[in-house]
């Protein structure tokens, strides 16, 4: 048998796979019912008219074949129109929009098309763990970028030269919205470092306290330096449908489409048609979804008062654990699962991420147990 390719050995242990296994083992061990506040799996389904559009399309004979590898032109036009209407960004749908089989795919593909082996990729710390997978697969160097208390990167700690930087606002896990001026600061650093910028905008529409969604592409000069990833999972509850977009720099979009022509045979046409309906149809459910998570956020912040809890956006709360407490002990002793902060980077040590993407009853019970644990 031939040896395992080294690129697979470079991959870090998949954080969420390990977390799910730990929670499943605790649940199987028996005892008081476990409350899982560790997962980021949207609990609100897609709008009924979007589900119906998928079902209607799937019943048509003509959808059961390969759609255009680069995606339906009407879908690209739909996301470009939404970017104009919601974020004030004008895009060329043919040259500046790539259709992805989920935005998480884009995290990996961006590194493949933007960075050569040995280059440096700068990642936020704390940050989404799967960014590190992208770095590993292209054999790049991982350079942590510390996030300050307001969620802004410490650009003084960034390298003088790098191939790319990943940004994420609203942030998973810190739940920080984009600080004023952060995208301009990122572009100024990228110019000095000759780096590409990738902005992970998965939670873009889930911002609270009256904040408008802040697209990286609205910053002057952004499309010359990078891409933004948009996910249908968070704004429309289409998690698992595997539909997302990379938008911005035309050269990077062309590279992504070239790569995908070799790797994928496009996204199922019925899913794309449902995506068009979601993007162009009534948008009230986006507002309702945001309001629901904001109400849960308010409840969680009140319960976690004194724990430096934060949630300006996303459906997560980021908070500091009491001295001596750990997510492992909370899981075993209090039957509450959280996402340990150290899994998001060294600067996450001593913190935890709590998910609001659960039924209200489960959230209430989990918060009650945490209050009892923390005194």
PDB file of N, CA and C in Angstrom, residues 45 48 71 93 97 117-118 144 150 163 186 197 242 258 265 268 272 290 293 320 332 347 359:
ATOM      1  N   UNK A  45     -35.815  27.116   9.666  1.00  0.00           N
ATOM      2  CA  UNK A  45     -35.737  26.577   8.299  1.00  0.00           C
ATOM      3  C   UNK A  45     -35.839  27.677   7.247  1.00  0.00           C
ATOM      4  N   UNK A  48     -40.864  29.179   3.466  1.00  0.00           N
ATOM      5  CA  UNK A  48     -41.672  28.172   2.763  1.00  0.00           C
ATOM      6  C   UNK A  48     -41.670  28.341   1.247  1.00  0.00           C
ATOM      7  N   UNK A  71     -22.457  28.133 -13.033  1.00  0.00           N
ATOM      8  CA  UNK A  71     -23.677  28.606 -12.381  1.00  0.00           C
ATOM      9  C   UNK A  71     -24.625  29.282 -13.352  1.00  0.00           C
ATOM     10  N   UNK A  93     -22.124  40.785 -12.794  1.00  0.00           N
ATOM     11  CA  UNK A  93     -22.450  39.394 -12.457  1.00  0.00           C
ATOM     12  C   UNK A  93     -21.678  38.372 -13.277  1.00  0.00           C
ATOM     13  N   UNK A  97     -18.667  37.498 -10.016  1.00  0.00           N
ATOM     14  CA  UNK A  97     -19.465  36.601  -9.172  1.00  0.00           C
ATOM     15  C   UNK A  97     -19.140  35.159  -9.541  1.00  0.00           C
ATOM     16  N   UNK A 117       2.645  27.410  -2.514  1.00  0.00           N
ATOM     17  CA  UNK A 117       3.312  26.691  -1.426  1.00  0.00           C
ATOM     18  C   UNK A 117       4.419  27.565  -0.817  1.00  0.00           C
ATOM     19  N   UNK A 118       4.406  27.620   0.510  1.00  0.00           N
ATOM     20  CA  UNK A 118       5.430  28.386   1.206  1.00  0.00           C
ATOM     21  C   UNK A 118       5.051  29.821   1.497  1.00  0.00           C
ATOM     22  N   UNK A 144      -0.745  33.977  12.900  1.00  0.00           N
ATOM     23  CA  UNK A 144      -1.891  34.459  13.674  1.00  0.00           C
ATOM     24  C   UNK A 144      -1.936  35.986  13.700  1.00  0.00           C
ATOM     25  N   UNK A 150     -12.028  45.269  20.734  1.00  0.00           N
ATOM     26  CA  UNK A 150     -13.179  45.705  19.945  1.00  0.00           C
ATOM     27  C   UNK A 150     -13.378  44.862  18.694  1.00  0.00           C
ATOM     28  N   UNK A 163       0.959  36.523   1.653  1.00  0.00           N
ATOM     29  CA  UNK A 163       0.217  36.237   0.427  1.00  0.00           C
ATOM     30  C   UNK A 163      -1.250  36.605   0.551  1.00  0.00           C
ATOM     31  N   UNK A 186      -7.468  47.187   6.696  1.00  0.00           N
ATOM     32  CA  UNK A 186      -7.047  45.926   6.086  1.00  0.00           C
ATOM     33  C   UNK A 186      -6.467  46.161   4.696  1.00  0.00           C
ATOM     34  N   UNK A 197      -6.988  39.788   0.075  1.00  0.00           N
ATOM     35  CA  UNK A 197      -7.882  39.805   1.231  1.00  0.00           C
ATOM     36  C   UNK A 197      -9.098  38.943   0.920  1.00  0.00           C
ATOM     37  N   UNK A 242     -25.868  23.712   0.255  1.00  0.00           N
ATOM     38  CA  UNK A 242     -24.576  23.916  -0.396  1.00  0.00           C
ATOM     39  C   UNK A 242     -24.690  24.918  -1.542  1.00  0.00           C
ATOM     40  N   UNK A 258     -12.133  28.472 -12.900  1.00  0.00           N
ATOM     41  CA  UNK A 258     -11.239  27.528 -13.571  1.00  0.00           C
ATOM     42  C   UNK A 258     -11.008  26.300 -12.693  1.00  0.00           C
ATOM     43  N   UNK A 265     -18.927  19.592 -10.903  1.00  0.00           N
ATOM     44  CA  UNK A 265     -19.769  19.682 -12.099  1.00  0.00           C
ATOM     45  C   UNK A 265     -20.951  20.591 -11.818  1.00  0.00           C
ATOM     46  N   UNK A 268     -26.514  21.613  -8.261  1.00  0.00           N
ATOM     47  CA  UNK A 268     -27.798  21.104  -8.743  1.00  0.00           C
ATOM     48  C   UNK A 268     -28.710  22.267  -9.145  1.00  0.00           C
ATOM     49  N   UNK A 272     -30.106  25.984  -7.375  1.00  0.00           N
ATOM     50  CA  UNK A 272     -29.829  27.318  -7.903  1.00  0.00           C
ATOM     51  C   UNK A 272     -31.123  28.087  -8.169  1.00  0.00           C
ATOM     52  N   UNK A 290     -33.240  37.744  11.864  1.00  0.00           N
ATOM     53  CA  UNK A 290     -32.351  38.615  12.635  1.00  0.00           C
ATOM     54  C   UNK A 290     -32.993  38.988  13.973  1.00  0.00           C
ATOM     55  N   UNK A 293     -32.899  36.028  16.559  1.00  0.00           N
ATOM     56  CA  UNK A 293     -31.593  35.815  17.167  1.00  0.00           C
ATOM     57  C   UNK A 293     -31.213  36.981  18.091  1.00  0.00           C
ATOM     58  N   UNK A 320     -16.265  34.984  28.629  1.00  0.00           N
ATOM     59  CA  UNK A 320     -15.129  34.491  29.390  1.00  0.00           C
ATOM     60  C   UNK A 320     -15.604  33.523  30.466  1.00  0.00           C
ATOM     61  N   UNK A 332     -19.548  17.609  31.457  1.00  0.00           N
ATOM     62  CA  UNK A 332     -19.645  16.418  32.299  1.00  0.00           C
ATOM     63  C   UNK A 332     -20.488  16.635  33.549  1.00  0.00           C
ATOM     64  N   UNK A 347      -5.631  32.801  21.520  1.00  0.00           N
ATOM     65  CA  UNK A 347      -6.251  33.916  22.228  1.00  0.00           C
ATOM     66  C   UNK A 347      -7.683  33.622  22.648  1.00  0.00           C
ATOM     67  N   UNK A 359     -33.641  25.844  20.007  1.00  0.00           N
ATOM     68  CA  UNK A 359     -34.992  26.202  20.452  1.00  0.00           C
ATOM     69  C   UNK A 359     -34.921  27.023  21.736  1.00  0.00           C
TER      70      UNK A 359
END
